[in-house]
mmCIF file of C-alpha atoms in Angstrom:
data_model
loop_
_atom_site.group_PDB
_atom_site.id
_atom_site.type_symbol
_atom_site.label_atom_id
_atom_site.label_comp_id
_atom_site.label_asym_id
_atom_site.label_seq_id
_atom_site.Cartn_x
_atom_site.Cartn_y
_atom_site.Cartn_z
ATOM 1 C CA UNK A 1 -13.942 -21.690 -4.572
ATOM 2 C CA UNK A 2 -14.795 -25.573 -3.097
ATOM 3 C CA UNK A 3 -12.513 -28.183 -4.460
ATOM 4 C CA UNK A 4 -13.356 -29.133 -7.744
ATOM 5 C CA UNK A 5 -14.905 -26.613 -8.658
ATOM 6 C CA UNK A 6 -13.400 -24.210 -11.663
ATOM 7 C CA UNK A 7 -11.030 -21.302 -10.443
ATOM 8 C CA UNK A 8 -12.294 -17.885 -9.636
ATOM 9 C CA UNK A 9 -12.703 -15.497 -13.234
ATOM 10 C CA UNK A 10 -11.611 -12.094 -12.752
ATOM 11 C CA UNK A 11 -14.865 -10.130 -12.721
ATOM 12 C CA UNK A 12 -14.552 -7.964 -15.860
ATOM 13 C CA UNK A 13 -14.408 -10.948 -17.942
ATOM 14 C CA UNK A 14 -17.799 -11.880 -20.587
ATOM 15 C CA UNK A 15 -19.391 -13.742 -17.680
ATOM 16 C CA UNK A 16 -18.601 -11.197 -15.060
ATOM 17 C CA UNK A 17 -19.623 -8.086 -16.696
ATOM 18 C CA UNK A 18 -23.013 -10.237 -18.045
ATOM 19 C CA UNK A 19 -23.206 -10.858 -14.140
ATOM 20 C CA UNK A 20 -23.208 -7.522 -13.464
ATOM 21 C CA UNK A 21 -25.817 -6.250 -15.891
ATOM 22 C CA UNK A 22 -28.357 -8.765 -14.812
ATOM 23 C CA UNK A 23 -27.935 -7.796 -11.127
ATOM 24 C CA UNK A 24 -28.757 -4.499 -11.681
ATOM 25 C CA UNK A 25 -32.204 -5.638 -13.162
ATOM 26 C CA UNK A 26 -33.370 -6.515 -9.987
ATOM 27 C CA UNK A 27 -33.861 -4.837 -7.007
ATOM 28 C CA UNK A 28 -30.481 -4.763 -5.605
ATOM 29 C CA UNK A 29 -28.706 -4.424 -2.518
ATOM 30 C CA UNK A 30 -24.749 -3.004 -2.740
ATOM 31 C CA UNK A 31 -22.681 -4.216 0.196
ATOM 32 C CA UNK A 32 -19.149 -3.637 0.770
ATOM 33 C CA UNK A 33 -16.344 -4.534 3.091
ATOM 34 C CA UNK A 34 -13.777 -1.102 3.993
ATOM 35 C CA UNK A 35 -10.254 -1.993 4.642
ATOM 36 C CA UNK A 36 -8.843 -3.990 1.869
ATOM 37 C CA UNK A 37 -12.350 -3.188 -0.110
ATOM 38 C CA UNK A 38 -13.289 0.386 -0.390
ATOM 39 C CA UNK A 39 -10.107 1.648 1.371
ATOM 40 C CA UNK A 40 -6.669 0.464 0.532
ATOM 41 C CA UNK A 41 -4.946 -1.508 3.513
ATOM 42 C CA UNK A 42 -2.517 0.968 5.210
ATOM 43 C CA UNK A 43 0.358 0.331 7.485
ATOM 44 C CA UNK A 44 -1.265 1.992 10.212
ATOM 45 C CA UNK A 45 -5.372 1.220 10.296
ATOM 46 C CA UNK A 46 -5.804 4.940 11.761
ATOM 47 C CA UNK A 47 -4.738 6.139 8.837
ATOM 48 C CA UNK A 48 -7.444 4.193 6.520
ATOM 49 C CA UNK A 49 -9.770 6.426 4.910
ATOM 50 C CA UNK A 50 -12.126 5.858 1.684
ATOM 51 C CA UNK A 51 -10.494 7.567 -1.509
ATOM 52 C CA UNK A 52 -12.853 10.705 -2.400
ATOM 53 C CA UNK A 53 -13.373 9.448 -5.727
ATOM 54 C CA UNK A 54 -14.984 6.163 -4.520
ATOM 55 C CA UNK A 55 -16.821 7.897 -1.883
ATOM 56 C CA UNK A 56 -18.767 10.058 -4.716
ATOM 57 C CA UNK A 57 -19.694 7.178 -6.817
ATOM 58 C CA UNK A 58 -21.118 5.258 -3.875
ATOM 59 C CA UNK A 59 -22.566 8.529 -2.511
ATOM 60 C CA UNK A 60 -24.710 8.606 -6.013
ATOM 61 C CA UNK A 61 -25.283 4.879 -5.885
ATOM 62 C CA UNK A 62 -26.766 5.337 -2.672
ATOM 63 C CA UNK A 63 -29.815 7.729 -4.239
ATOM 64 C CA UNK A 64 -30.836 4.979 -6.688
ATOM 65 C CA UNK A 65 -30.142 1.804 -4.391
ATOM 66 C CA UNK A 66 -29.333 0.766 -1.164
ATOM 67 C CA UNK A 67 -25.757 0.754 -0.199
ATOM 68 C CA UNK A 68 -24.445 -1.255 2.911
ATOM 69 C CA UNK A 69 -21.066 -1.288 4.903
ATOM 70 C CA UNK A 70 -20.130 -4.255 6.826
ATOM 71 C CA UNK A 71 -17.100 -4.010 8.134
ATOM 72 C CA UNK A 72 -14.848 -5.347 11.107
ATOM 73 C CA UNK A 73 -14.148 -1.832 12.303
ATOM 74 C CA UNK A 74 -16.616 -0.382 14.911
ATOM 75 C CA UNK A 75 -19.526 1.580 13.495
ATOM 76 C CA UNK A 76 -17.898 4.498 15.365
ATOM 77 C CA UNK A 77 -14.655 4.358 14.032
ATOM 78 C CA UNK A 78 -15.815 3.760 10.159
ATOM 79 C CA UNK A 79 -18.060 6.432 9.787
ATOM 80 C CA UNK A 80 -15.761 9.323 9.349
ATOM 81 C CA UNK A 81 -13.800 7.113 7.366
ATOM 82 C CA UNK A 82 -16.233 6.511 4.561
ATOM 83 C CA UNK A 83 -16.957 9.966 2.977
ATOM 84 C CA UNK A 84 -20.670 9.300 2.430
ATOM 85 C CA UNK A 85 -23.383 8.119 4.099
ATOM 86 C CA UNK A 86 -24.527 4.426 3.612
ATOM 87 C CA UNK A 87 -28.148 3.252 3.826
ATOM 88 C CA UNK A 88 -26.781 0.905 6.732
ATOM 89 C CA UNK A 89 -23.744 0.438 8.492
ATOM 90 C CA UNK A 90 -22.807 -2.831 10.233
ATOM 91 C CA UNK A 91 -19.363 -2.932 12.389
ATOM 92 C CA UNK A 92 -17.519 -5.453 14.600
ATOM 93 C CA UNK A 93 -17.718 -8.745 11.747
ATOM 94 C CA UNK A 94 -21.452 -8.354 11.923
ATOM 95 C CA UNK A 95 -22.019 -8.204 15.832
ATOM 96 C CA UNK A 96 -22.686 -4.607 15.977
ATOM 97 C CA UNK A 97 -25.699 -3.104 14.083
ATOM 98 C CA UNK A 98 -28.009 -6.089 14.049
ATOM 99 C CA UNK A 99 -29.492 -5.667 18.296
ATOM 100 C CA UNK A 100 -28.613 -9.402 18.312
ATOM 101 C CA UNK A 101 -27.794 -8.848 22.618
ATOM 102 C CA UNK A 102 -25.153 -11.253 22.637
ATOM 103 C CA UNK A 103 -23.142 -10.623 25.922
ATOM 104 C CA UNK A 104 -19.471 -11.758 26.111
ATOM 105 C CA UNK A 105 -18.183 -11.329 29.695
ATOM 106 C CA UNK A 106 -14.624 -13.346 27.921
ATOM 107 C CA UNK A 107 -14.035 -10.353 25.975
ATOM 108 C CA UNK A 108 -13.176 -7.965 29.209
ATOM 109 C CA UNK A 109 -11.577 -11.050 30.676
ATOM 110 C CA UNK A 110 -9.236 -11.414 27.812
ATOM 111 C CA UNK A 111 -8.546 -7.205 27.931
ATOM 112 C CA UNK A 112 -7.548 -7.941 31.165
ATOM 113 C CA UNK A 113 -5.009 -10.456 30.494
ATOM 114 C CA UNK A 114 -3.796 -8.983 27.205
ATOM 115 C CA UNK A 115 -3.254 -5.657 29.445
ATOM 116 C CA UNK A 116 -1.179 -7.538 32.033
ATOM 117 C CA UNK A 117 1.574 -8.301 28.998
ATOM 118 C CA UNK A 118 1.534 -4.728 27.931
ATOM 119 C CA UNK A 119 5.267 -4.503 27.592
ATOM 120 C CA UNK A 120 5.704 -7.661 25.828
ATOM 121 C CA UNK A 121 3.310 -6.927 22.687
ATOM 122 C CA UNK A 122 4.568 -3.311 22.818
ATOM 123 C CA UNK A 123 8.033 -4.744 22.487
ATOM 124 C CA UNK A 124 6.875 -7.487 19.788
ATOM 125 C CA UNK A 125 4.897 -4.827 17.618
ATOM 126 C CA UNK A 126 1.735 -6.156 18.282
ATOM 127 C CA UNK A 127 -1.427 -3.233 18.686
ATOM 128 C CA UNK A 128 -4.164 -4.336 20.455
ATOM 129 C CA UNK A 129 -7.778 -2.420 19.477
ATOM 130 C CA UNK A 130 -10.453 -2.738 21.457
ATOM 131 C CA UNK A 131 -13.783 -2.106 19.712
ATOM 132 C CA UNK A 132 -16.027 -2.821 22.452
ATOM 133 C CA UNK A 133 -17.870 -5.685 20.910
ATOM 134 C CA UNK A 134 -14.672 -7.321 19.508
ATOM 135 C CA UNK A 135 -10.707 -6.986 19.888
ATOM 136 C CA UNK A 136 -8.204 -7.088 17.236
ATOM 137 C CA UNK A 137 -4.397 -7.720 17.679
ATOM 138 C CA UNK A 138 -2.701 -6.195 14.777
ATOM 139 C CA UNK A 139 1.030 -6.805 13.837
ATOM 140 C CA UNK A 140 1.895 -5.418 10.260
ATOM 141 C CA UNK A 141 4.039 -3.073 12.124
ATOM 142 C CA UNK A 142 5.958 -6.114 13.675
ATOM 143 C CA UNK A 143 9.457 -6.536 12.730
ATOM 144 C CA UNK A 144 9.260 -10.098 13.418
ATOM 145 C CA UNK A 145 5.796 -10.930 12.180
ATOM 146 C CA UNK A 146 6.342 -14.905 13.071
ATOM 147 C CA UNK A 147 7.553 -13.830 16.749
ATOM 148 C CA UNK A 148 4.219 -11.517 17.094
ATOM 149 C CA UNK A 149 2.059 -14.579 15.904
ATOM 150 C CA UNK A 150 3.571 -16.459 18.578
ATOM 151 C CA UNK A 151 3.160 -14.236 21.113
ATOM 152 C CA UNK A 152 -0.448 -13.707 20.308
ATOM 153 C CA UNK A 153 -1.126 -17.630 20.176
ATOM 154 C CA UNK A 154 0.486 -17.977 23.668
ATOM 155 C CA UNK A 155 -1.787 -15.732 25.060
ATOM 156 C CA UNK A 156 -4.862 -17.084 23.377
ATOM 157 C CA UNK A 157 -3.853 -20.507 23.821
ATOM 158 C CA UNK A 158 -7.209 -20.959 26.603
ATOM 159 C CA UNK A 159 -9.391 -18.927 24.891
ATOM 160 C CA UNK A 160 -12.815 -18.044 27.234
ATOM 161 C CA UNK A 161 -15.471 -20.277 26.326
ATOM 162 C CA UNK A 162 -17.882 -17.824 24.938
ATOM 163 C CA UNK A 163 -15.388 -16.320 22.888
ATOM 164 C CA UNK A 164 -13.751 -16.817 19.012
ATOM 165 C CA UNK A 165 -11.168 -16.001 17.038
ATOM 166 C CA UNK A 166 -10.084 -16.040 13.230
ATOM 167 C CA UNK A 167 -7.027 -14.442 11.580
ATOM 168 C CA UNK A 168 -7.183 -11.664 8.956
ATOM 169 C CA UNK A 169 -4.636 -10.160 7.137
ATOM 170 C CA UNK A 170 -1.728 -9.039 9.968
ATOM 171 C CA UNK A 171 -4.480 -9.307 12.475
ATOM 172 C CA UNK A 172 -6.047 -11.253 14.735
ATOM 173 C CA UNK A 173 -10.095 -11.083 15.960
ATOM 174 C CA UNK A 174 -11.455 -12.143 18.778
ATOM 175 C CA UNK A 175 -15.638 -11.718 19.226
ATOM 176 C CA UNK A 176 -18.502 -13.301 20.987
ATOM 177 C CA UNK A 177 -18.850 -16.778 19.980
ATOM 178 C CA UNK A 178 -22.903 -16.708 19.440
ATOM 179 C CA UNK A 179 -22.397 -13.086 18.112
ATOM 180 C CA UNK A 180 -23.592 -12.565 14.188
ATOM 181 C CA UNK A 181 -20.727 -12.745 11.527
ATOM 182 C CA UNK A 182 -20.914 -10.931 8.278
ATOM 183 C CA UNK A 183 -22.918 -13.849 6.596
ATOM 184 C CA UNK A 184 -25.834 -12.870 9.560
ATOM 185 C CA UNK A 185 -25.605 -9.507 8.815
ATOM 186 C CA UNK A 186 -25.784 -9.871 4.989
ATOM 187 C CA UNK A 187 -28.888 -11.814 5.087
ATOM 188 C CA UNK A 188 -30.453 -9.414 7.785
ATOM 189 C CA UNK A 189 -29.766 -6.349 5.376
ATOM 190 C CA UNK A 190 -31.175 -7.991 2.622
ATOM 191 C CA UNK A 191 -34.672 -8.895 4.300
ATOM 192 C CA UNK A 192 -34.672 -5.220 5.993
ATOM 193 C CA UNK A 193 -34.140 -3.614 2.576
ATOM 194 C CA UNK A 194 -36.413 -5.416 0.748
ATOM 195 C CA UNK A 195 -33.956 -6.183 -2.143
ATOM 196 C CA UNK A 196 -33.972 -9.155 -4.303
ATOM 197 C CA UNK A 197 -30.527 -9.487 -4.978
ATOM 198 C CA UNK A 198 -27.123 -9.018 -3.623
ATOM 199 C CA UNK A 199 -23.451 -7.487 -4.624
ATOM 200 C CA UNK A 200 -21.146 -8.055 -1.925
ATOM 201 C CA UNK A 201 -17.140 -7.255 -2.192
ATOM 202 C CA UNK A 202 -14.624 -8.169 0.604
ATOM 203 C CA UNK A 203 -11.287 -9.316 0.780
ATOM 204 C CA UNK A 204 -10.507 -10.906 4.148
ATOM 205 C CA UNK A 205 -11.277 -14.404 6.050
ATOM 206 C CA UNK A 206 -14.539 -12.706 7.591
ATOM 207 C CA UNK A 207 -15.463 -12.128 4.542
ATOM 208 C CA UNK A 208 -15.837 -15.709 3.050
ATOM 209 C CA UNK A 209 -19.191 -15.864 5.745
ATOM 210 C CA UNK A 210 -20.808 -13.827 3.369
ATOM 211 C CA UNK A 211 -19.192 -15.779 -0.115
ATOM 212 C CA UNK A 212 -20.069 -19.220 1.612
ATOM 213 C CA UNK A 213 -23.906 -18.121 2.041
ATOM 214 C CA UNK A 214 -24.450 -16.791 -1.288
ATOM 215 C CA UNK A 215 -27.869 -17.359 -2.797
ATOM 216 C CA UNK A 216 -28.998 -17.422 -6.281
ATOM 217 C CA UNK A 217 -29.009 -14.402 -7.831
ATOM 218 C CA UNK A 218 -26.149 -12.529 -5.875
ATOM 219 C CA UNK A 219 -22.685 -11.685 -6.958
ATOM 220 C CA UNK A 220 -19.964 -12.005 -4.812
ATOM 221 C CA UNK A 221 -16.503 -10.521 -5.305
ATOM 222 C CA UNK A 222 -13.091 -11.034 -3.388
ATOM 223 C CA UNK A 223 -10.142 -7.987 -3.701
ATOM 224 C CA UNK A 224 -7.106 -9.807 -4.585
ATOM 225 C CA UNK A 225 -6.778 -13.480 -5.744
ATOM 226 C CA UNK A 226 -7.119 -16.224 -3.072
ATOM 227 C CA UNK A 227 -4.101 -17.920 -1.912
ATOM 228 C CA UNK A 228 -6.048 -20.607 -0.513
ATOM 229 C CA UNK A 229 -9.802 -21.212 -0.542
ATOM 230 C CA UNK A 230 -12.352 -18.959 -1.146
ATOM 231 C CA UNK A 231 -15.773 -19.105 -2.205
ATOM 232 C CA UNK A 232 -16.247 -15.910 -3.616
ATOM 233 C CA UNK A 233 -17.435 -16.010 -7.543
ATOM 234 C CA UNK A 234 -15.144 -13.739 -9.111
ATOM 235 C CA UNK A 235 -12.587 -11.160 -7.934
ATOM 236 C CA UNK A 236 -10.654 -8.289 -8.575
ATOM 237 C CA UNK A 237 -6.983 -7.664 -8.384
ATOM 238 C CA UNK A 238 -7.186 -4.683 -6.424
ATOM 239 C CA UNK A 239 -8.501 -1.898 -4.481
ATOM 240 C CA UNK A 240 -7.787 0.298 -7.295
ATOM 241 C CA UNK A 241 -10.372 -1.503 -9.674
ATOM 242 C CA UNK A 242 -13.061 -0.717 -7.115
ATOM 243 C CA UNK A 243 -13.660 2.594 -9.270
ATOM 244 C CA UNK A 244 -14.296 0.342 -12.542
ATOM 245 C CA UNK A 245 -16.742 -1.701 -10.740
ATOM 246 C CA UNK A 246 -18.650 1.005 -9.435
ATOM 247 C CA UNK A 247 -18.690 2.655 -12.689
ATOM 248 C CA UNK A 248 -20.418 -0.585 -14.304
ATOM 249 C CA UNK A 249 -22.917 -0.718 -11.622
ATOM 250 C CA UNK A 250 -23.963 2.889 -12.082
ATOM 251 C CA UNK A 251 -23.772 2.137 -16.075
ATOM 252 C CA UNK A 252 -25.824 -1.232 -15.585
ATOM 253 C CA UNK A 253 -28.718 1.151 -13.527
ATOM 254 C CA UNK A 254 -28.965 3.476 -16.706
ATOM 255 C CA UNK A 255 -29.642 6.671 -16.850
#
């Protein structure tokens, strides 16, 4: 949603229902974020899992059209959490799975810096996750989240030039500056699949890269009402509504 544009509407309004029907009349790629979208946000990232009912619906849909997962997790980490086999899996916010070849020596340098402050990070309730092509600093379990954020900011004041950072839900992510983002991944998968249209559902800051680059005929959905700016076309209130969305998509495909 840009300044001056009408607010996002709930997907299950008349316009949203019509958009789903129109979308499914064309060759379509179905693409989803995982945490906060297919799987509920949990206190400990290691506990995340796609609910069985959602996994079954996605498995059934993957027999009718290509299904992609585009996640901030690494591919090796996310696969066992899905409960089904997608057509495409992209990890590390778009940096893994597209064979882009971008190297970022700064990641290992930054990891060394964080390891040197491991005691302070642990005391602040910050968990450092090394995903190979990106780093994530989680502070959901911090007793004082503002203090945890201040410590993270101090340690990232002089970020190596080949890196970029962006926030999320109680997390700070660091990736290679020129690595593909989720928007790049969505466009690449659309070409690879040969589809004409895309449904993408996400919930966080890194998903805006897809929302912002939506082409005519796409359908983009944000999980949760945006507290500030969002370029998604529609929203759902929570992951609890994902099952209803997948049911509508399946129904629009017909028997």
